[in-house]
mmCIF file of C-alpha atoms in Angstrom:
data_model
loop_
_atom_site.group_PDB
_atom_site.id
_atom_site.type_symbol
_atom_site.label_atom_id
_atom_site.label_comp_id
_atom_site.label_asym_id
_atom_site.label_seq_id
_atom_site.Cartn_x
_atom_site.Cartn_y
_atom_site.Cartn_z
ATOM 1 C CA UNK A 1 -135.332 53.833 -147.949
ATOM 2 C CA UNK A 2 -137.799 53.699 -145.106
ATOM 3 C CA UNK A 3 -137.441 51.025 -142.458
ATOM 4 C CA UNK A 4 -139.928 48.216 -143.142
ATOM 5 C CA UNK A 5 -141.356 48.578 -139.632
ATOM 6 C CA UNK A 6 -142.177 52.236 -140.366
ATOM 7 C CA UNK A 7 -145.890 52.921 -140.034
ATOM 8 C CA UNK A 8 -147.765 55.980 -141.156
ATOM 9 C CA UNK A 9 -150.663 56.848 -138.910
ATOM 10 C CA UNK A 10 -153.369 58.971 -140.478
ATOM 11 C CA UNK A 11 -155.164 60.870 -137.764
ATOM 12 C CA UNK A 12 -158.478 62.463 -138.527
ATOM 13 C CA UNK A 13 -158.673 65.072 -135.821
ATOM 14 C CA UNK A 14 -161.886 66.504 -134.541
ATOM 15 C CA UNK A 15 -163.050 68.081 -131.324
ATOM 16 C CA UNK A 16 -163.335 65.859 -128.260
ATOM 17 C CA UNK A 17 -167.076 66.317 -128.229
ATOM 18 C CA UNK A 18 -167.127 64.581 -131.633
ATOM 19 C CA UNK A 19 -165.349 61.521 -130.226
ATOM 20 C CA UNK A 20 -166.999 58.682 -128.319
ATOM 21 C CA UNK A 21 -170.131 60.290 -126.999
ATOM 22 C CA UNK A 22 -171.917 57.531 -125.185
ATOM 23 C CA UNK A 23 -172.335 59.100 -121.731
ATOM 24 C CA UNK A 24 -173.023 55.704 -120.169
ATOM 25 C CA UNK A 25 -169.699 54.395 -121.464
ATOM 26 C CA UNK A 26 -167.158 57.186 -121.418
ATOM 27 C CA UNK A 27 -168.793 60.553 -120.855
ATOM 28 C CA UNK A 28 -167.719 63.444 -123.006
ATOM 29 C CA UNK A 29 -164.194 63.428 -121.608
ATOM 30 C CA UNK A 30 -162.839 60.706 -123.882
ATOM 31 C CA UNK A 31 -161.806 61.327 -127.423
ATOM 32 C CA UNK A 32 -161.587 58.351 -129.796
ATOM 33 C CA UNK A 33 -159.988 59.182 -133.093
ATOM 34 C CA UNK A 34 -160.032 56.839 -136.093
ATOM 35 C CA UNK A 35 -156.653 55.931 -137.584
ATOM 36 C CA UNK A 36 -155.502 54.006 -140.607
ATOM 37 C CA UNK A 37 -152.350 51.923 -140.280
ATOM 38 C CA UNK A 38 -151.116 50.308 -143.474
ATOM 39 C CA UNK A 39 -154.663 49.643 -144.606
ATOM 40 C CA UNK A 40 -156.166 48.485 -141.325
ATOM 41 C CA UNK A 41 -158.387 50.591 -139.155
ATOM 42 C CA UNK A 42 -157.884 51.366 -135.513
ATOM 43 C CA UNK A 43 -158.340 53.938 -132.761
ATOM 44 C CA UNK A 44 -156.170 56.437 -130.941
ATOM 45 C CA UNK A 45 -157.976 56.999 -127.656
ATOM 46 C CA UNK A 46 -157.247 59.963 -125.428
ATOM 47 C CA UNK A 47 -158.609 59.371 -121.937
ATOM 48 C CA UNK A 48 -159.448 62.643 -120.264
ATOM 49 C CA UNK A 49 -161.854 62.193 -117.330
ATOM 50 C CA UNK A 50 -163.569 59.003 -118.322
ATOM 51 C CA UNK A 51 -163.639 55.860 -116.206
ATOM 52 C CA UNK A 52 -160.846 53.663 -117.653
ATOM 53 C CA UNK A 53 -162.797 50.479 -116.896
ATOM 54 C CA UNK A 54 -165.769 51.687 -118.938
ATOM 55 C CA UNK A 55 -163.486 52.771 -121.802
ATOM 56 C CA UNK A 56 -161.852 49.316 -121.825
ATOM 57 C CA UNK A 57 -165.248 47.624 -121.718
ATOM 58 C CA UNK A 58 -166.326 49.643 -124.792
ATOM 59 C CA UNK A 59 -163.104 48.833 -126.637
ATOM 60 C CA UNK A 60 -163.257 45.141 -125.721
ATOM 61 C CA UNK A 61 -166.939 44.943 -126.701
ATOM 62 C CA UNK A 62 -165.858 45.924 -130.222
ATOM 63 C CA UNK A 63 -162.844 43.551 -130.141
ATOM 64 C CA UNK A 64 -160.536 46.537 -130.773
ATOM 65 C CA UNK A 65 -157.966 46.273 -127.964
ATOM 66 C CA UNK A 66 -155.215 45.153 -130.360
ATOM 67 C CA UNK A 67 -156.206 47.871 -132.863
ATOM 68 C CA UNK A 68 -155.878 50.934 -130.653
ATOM 69 C CA UNK A 69 -153.649 52.757 -128.285
ATOM 70 C CA UNK A 70 -154.405 54.948 -125.308
ATOM 71 C CA UNK A 71 -152.918 58.067 -123.822
ATOM 72 C CA UNK A 72 -153.869 60.829 -121.424
ATOM 73 C CA UNK A 73 -152.306 63.618 -119.388
ATOM 74 C CA UNK A 74 -153.330 62.092 -116.061
ATOM 75 C CA UNK A 75 -150.687 59.483 -115.237
ATOM 76 C CA UNK A 76 -152.869 58.141 -112.408
ATOM 77 C CA UNK A 77 -155.630 57.309 -114.890
ATOM 78 C CA UNK A 78 -153.076 55.755 -117.225
ATOM 79 C CA UNK A 79 -151.683 53.587 -114.401
ATOM 80 C CA UNK A 80 -155.239 52.531 -113.569
ATOM 81 C CA UNK A 81 -155.788 51.582 -117.215
ATOM 82 C CA UNK A 82 -152.528 49.576 -117.208
ATOM 83 C CA UNK A 83 -153.614 47.730 -114.037
ATOM 84 C CA UNK A 84 -156.958 46.877 -115.689
ATOM 85 C CA UNK A 85 -155.390 45.768 -118.972
ATOM 86 C CA UNK A 86 -151.755 44.700 -119.098
ATOM 87 C CA UNK A 87 -152.190 44.131 -122.859
ATOM 88 C CA UNK A 88 -153.400 47.658 -123.651
ATOM 89 C CA UNK A 89 -151.058 49.588 -125.932
ATOM 90 C CA UNK A 90 -150.227 52.934 -124.347
ATOM 91 C CA UNK A 91 -148.442 56.090 -125.440
ATOM 92 C CA UNK A 92 -146.585 58.621 -123.299
ATOM 93 C CA UNK A 93 -145.531 62.094 -124.498
ATOM 94 C CA UNK A 94 -141.754 62.554 -124.117
ATOM 95 C CA UNK A 95 -142.063 66.174 -122.939
ATOM 96 C CA UNK A 96 -143.979 65.139 -119.812
ATOM 97 C CA UNK A 97 -141.026 63.154 -118.411
ATOM 98 C CA UNK A 98 -137.357 63.746 -117.614
ATOM 99 C CA UNK A 99 -136.109 61.071 -120.036
ATOM 100 C CA UNK A 100 -137.264 58.672 -122.735
ATOM 101 C CA UNK A 101 -136.885 55.809 -120.255
ATOM 102 C CA UNK A 102 -139.005 57.616 -117.651
ATOM 103 C CA UNK A 103 -141.715 58.218 -120.279
ATOM 104 C CA UNK A 104 -141.805 54.508 -121.169
ATOM 105 C CA UNK A 105 -141.717 53.383 -117.544
ATOM 106 C CA UNK A 106 -144.332 55.810 -116.185
ATOM 107 C CA UNK A 107 -147.158 53.340 -116.864
ATOM 108 C CA UNK A 108 -145.585 50.795 -119.160
ATOM 109 C CA UNK A 109 -146.027 52.773 -122.367
ATOM 110 C CA UNK A 110 -145.042 50.941 -125.528
ATOM 111 C CA UNK A 111 -144.968 54.160 -127.575
ATOM 112 C CA UNK A 112 -143.148 57.402 -126.749
ATOM 113 C CA UNK A 113 -144.392 60.439 -128.670
ATOM 114 C CA UNK A 114 -141.979 63.248 -129.592
ATOM 115 C CA UNK A 115 -143.116 66.790 -130.344
ATOM 116 C CA UNK A 116 -140.406 68.616 -132.352
ATOM 117 C CA UNK A 117 -141.433 71.896 -130.671
ATOM 118 C CA UNK A 118 -140.765 70.456 -127.184
ATOM 119 C CA UNK A 119 -138.507 67.427 -127.556
ATOM 120 C CA UNK A 120 -135.080 66.552 -128.957
ATOM 121 C CA UNK A 121 -135.725 64.230 -131.903
ATOM 122 C CA UNK A 122 -132.152 62.955 -131.628
ATOM 123 C CA UNK A 123 -133.454 60.948 -128.662
ATOM 124 C CA UNK A 124 -135.658 58.762 -130.894
ATOM 125 C CA UNK A 125 -133.050 55.959 -131.144
ATOM 126 C CA UNK A 126 -133.304 55.595 -127.352
ATOM 127 C CA UNK A 127 -136.768 54.151 -127.931
ATOM 128 C CA UNK A 128 -135.314 51.283 -129.949
ATOM 129 C CA UNK A 129 -132.643 50.782 -127.313
ATOM 130 C CA UNK A 130 -135.283 50.191 -124.615
ATOM 131 C CA UNK A 131 -137.723 48.269 -126.852
ATOM 132 C CA UNK A 132 -140.505 50.830 -127.342
ATOM 133 C CA UNK A 133 -141.821 52.482 -130.507
ATOM 134 C CA UNK A 134 -141.210 56.119 -131.324
ATOM 135 C CA UNK A 135 -143.812 58.453 -132.753
ATOM 136 C CA UNK A 136 -143.366 62.006 -134.016
ATOM 137 C CA UNK A 137 -146.272 64.399 -133.459
ATOM 138 C CA UNK A 138 -146.322 67.553 -135.560
ATOM 139 C CA UNK A 139 -148.825 70.057 -136.891
ATOM 140 C CA UNK A 140 -146.433 71.540 -139.419
ATOM 141 C CA UNK A 141 -147.433 72.173 -143.013
ATOM 142 C CA UNK A 142 -143.800 72.598 -144.060
ATOM 143 C CA UNK A 143 -142.373 70.109 -146.562
ATOM 144 C CA UNK A 144 -138.803 70.595 -145.311
ATOM 145 C CA UNK A 145 -139.800 69.840 -141.726
ATOM 146 C CA UNK A 146 -141.552 66.670 -142.908
ATOM 147 C CA UNK A 147 -138.464 65.689 -144.852
ATOM 148 C CA UNK A 148 -136.292 66.258 -141.767
ATOM 149 C CA UNK A 149 -138.381 63.683 -139.833
ATOM 150 C CA UNK A 150 -137.394 60.951 -142.278
ATOM 151 C CA UNK A 151 -133.814 60.829 -141.026
ATOM 152 C CA UNK A 152 -135.041 59.853 -137.544
ATOM 153 C CA UNK A 153 -136.917 56.806 -138.869
ATOM 154 C CA UNK A 154 -139.806 57.001 -136.372
ATOM 155 C CA UNK A 155 -141.982 53.957 -136.055
ATOM 156 C CA UNK A 156 -145.097 56.131 -136.321
ATOM 157 C CA UNK A 157 -146.077 59.682 -137.144
ATOM 158 C CA UNK A 158 -149.043 61.697 -135.888
ATOM 159 C CA UNK A 159 -149.324 64.560 -138.377
ATOM 160 C CA UNK A 160 -151.742 67.271 -139.338
ATOM 161 C CA UNK A 161 -150.789 66.634 -142.998
ATOM 162 C CA UNK A 162 -150.089 62.878 -143.302
ATOM 163 C CA UNK A 163 -150.747 63.123 -147.031
ATOM 164 C CA UNK A 164 -147.577 65.177 -147.480
ATOM 165 C CA UNK A 165 -145.528 62.784 -145.391
ATOM 166 C CA UNK A 166 -146.848 59.871 -147.449
ATOM 167 C CA UNK A 167 -145.765 61.671 -150.623
ATOM 168 C CA UNK A 168 -142.268 62.187 -149.220
ATOM 169 C CA UNK A 169 -141.919 58.576 -148.163
ATOM 170 C CA UNK A 170 -143.485 56.941 -151.196
ATOM 171 C CA UNK A 171 -143.158 59.384 -154.080
ATOM 172 C CA UNK A 172 -140.250 61.799 -153.502
ATOM 173 C CA UNK A 173 -140.426 63.045 -157.112
ATOM 174 C CA UNK A 174 -143.930 64.419 -156.487
ATOM 175 C CA UNK A 175 -142.601 66.897 -153.930
ATOM 176 C CA UNK A 176 -140.116 68.222 -156.488
ATOM 177 C CA UNK A 177 -143.045 68.679 -158.880
ATOM 178 C CA UNK A 178 -145.042 70.639 -156.272
ATOM 179 C CA UNK A 179 -142.007 72.789 -155.455
ATOM 180 C CA UNK A 180 -141.446 73.565 -159.156
ATOM 181 C CA UNK A 181 -145.097 74.485 -159.649
ATOM 182 C CA UNK A 182 -145.004 76.793 -156.646
ATOM 183 C CA UNK A 183 -141.954 78.589 -158.032
ATOM 184 C CA UNK A 184 -143.271 78.885 -161.585
ATOM 185 C CA UNK A 185 -144.636 82.313 -162.593
ATOM 186 C CA UNK A 186 -148.392 82.540 -162.670
ATOM 187 C CA UNK A 187 -149.559 82.577 -166.282
ATOM 188 C CA UNK A 188 -153.176 83.305 -165.528
#
């Protein structure tokens, strides 16, 4: 049984140059990716070298501040964004910091992202302990790896194959069907 606060984020990845492309607003160094969260639309915005004030202006002009979250590798830019908008939802990658708490405190992030190739997923409960959401990021195609993420009960997932994760969480019998078909001899 999945925790009722469990959200599945569907990320439609594309190259940064396909993201927000209004040079007067963000320049090409901002990537805005559409997401779907339990039937409502939103944005996952990676701030690269854009002016945070202009990014916030663009988001606020569309009344989307409560429907998106921000992240970027430059902690200075993220701190600037936090100063401009205390209500902005922000994400920090766990691997960039010495602890889960440090990741959350770096610029007041409400989401800590875990990459199974870099981070210890056993630390996910620490997010709940300090009042932030956890998110697993993975580009795996492997059903067993997806299934292993379920035991951690992340609040969100950022996956290359969210369709498979949705099957595992909502229709576990379908995975058994796919596995059986894959193992069946080819009668063609």
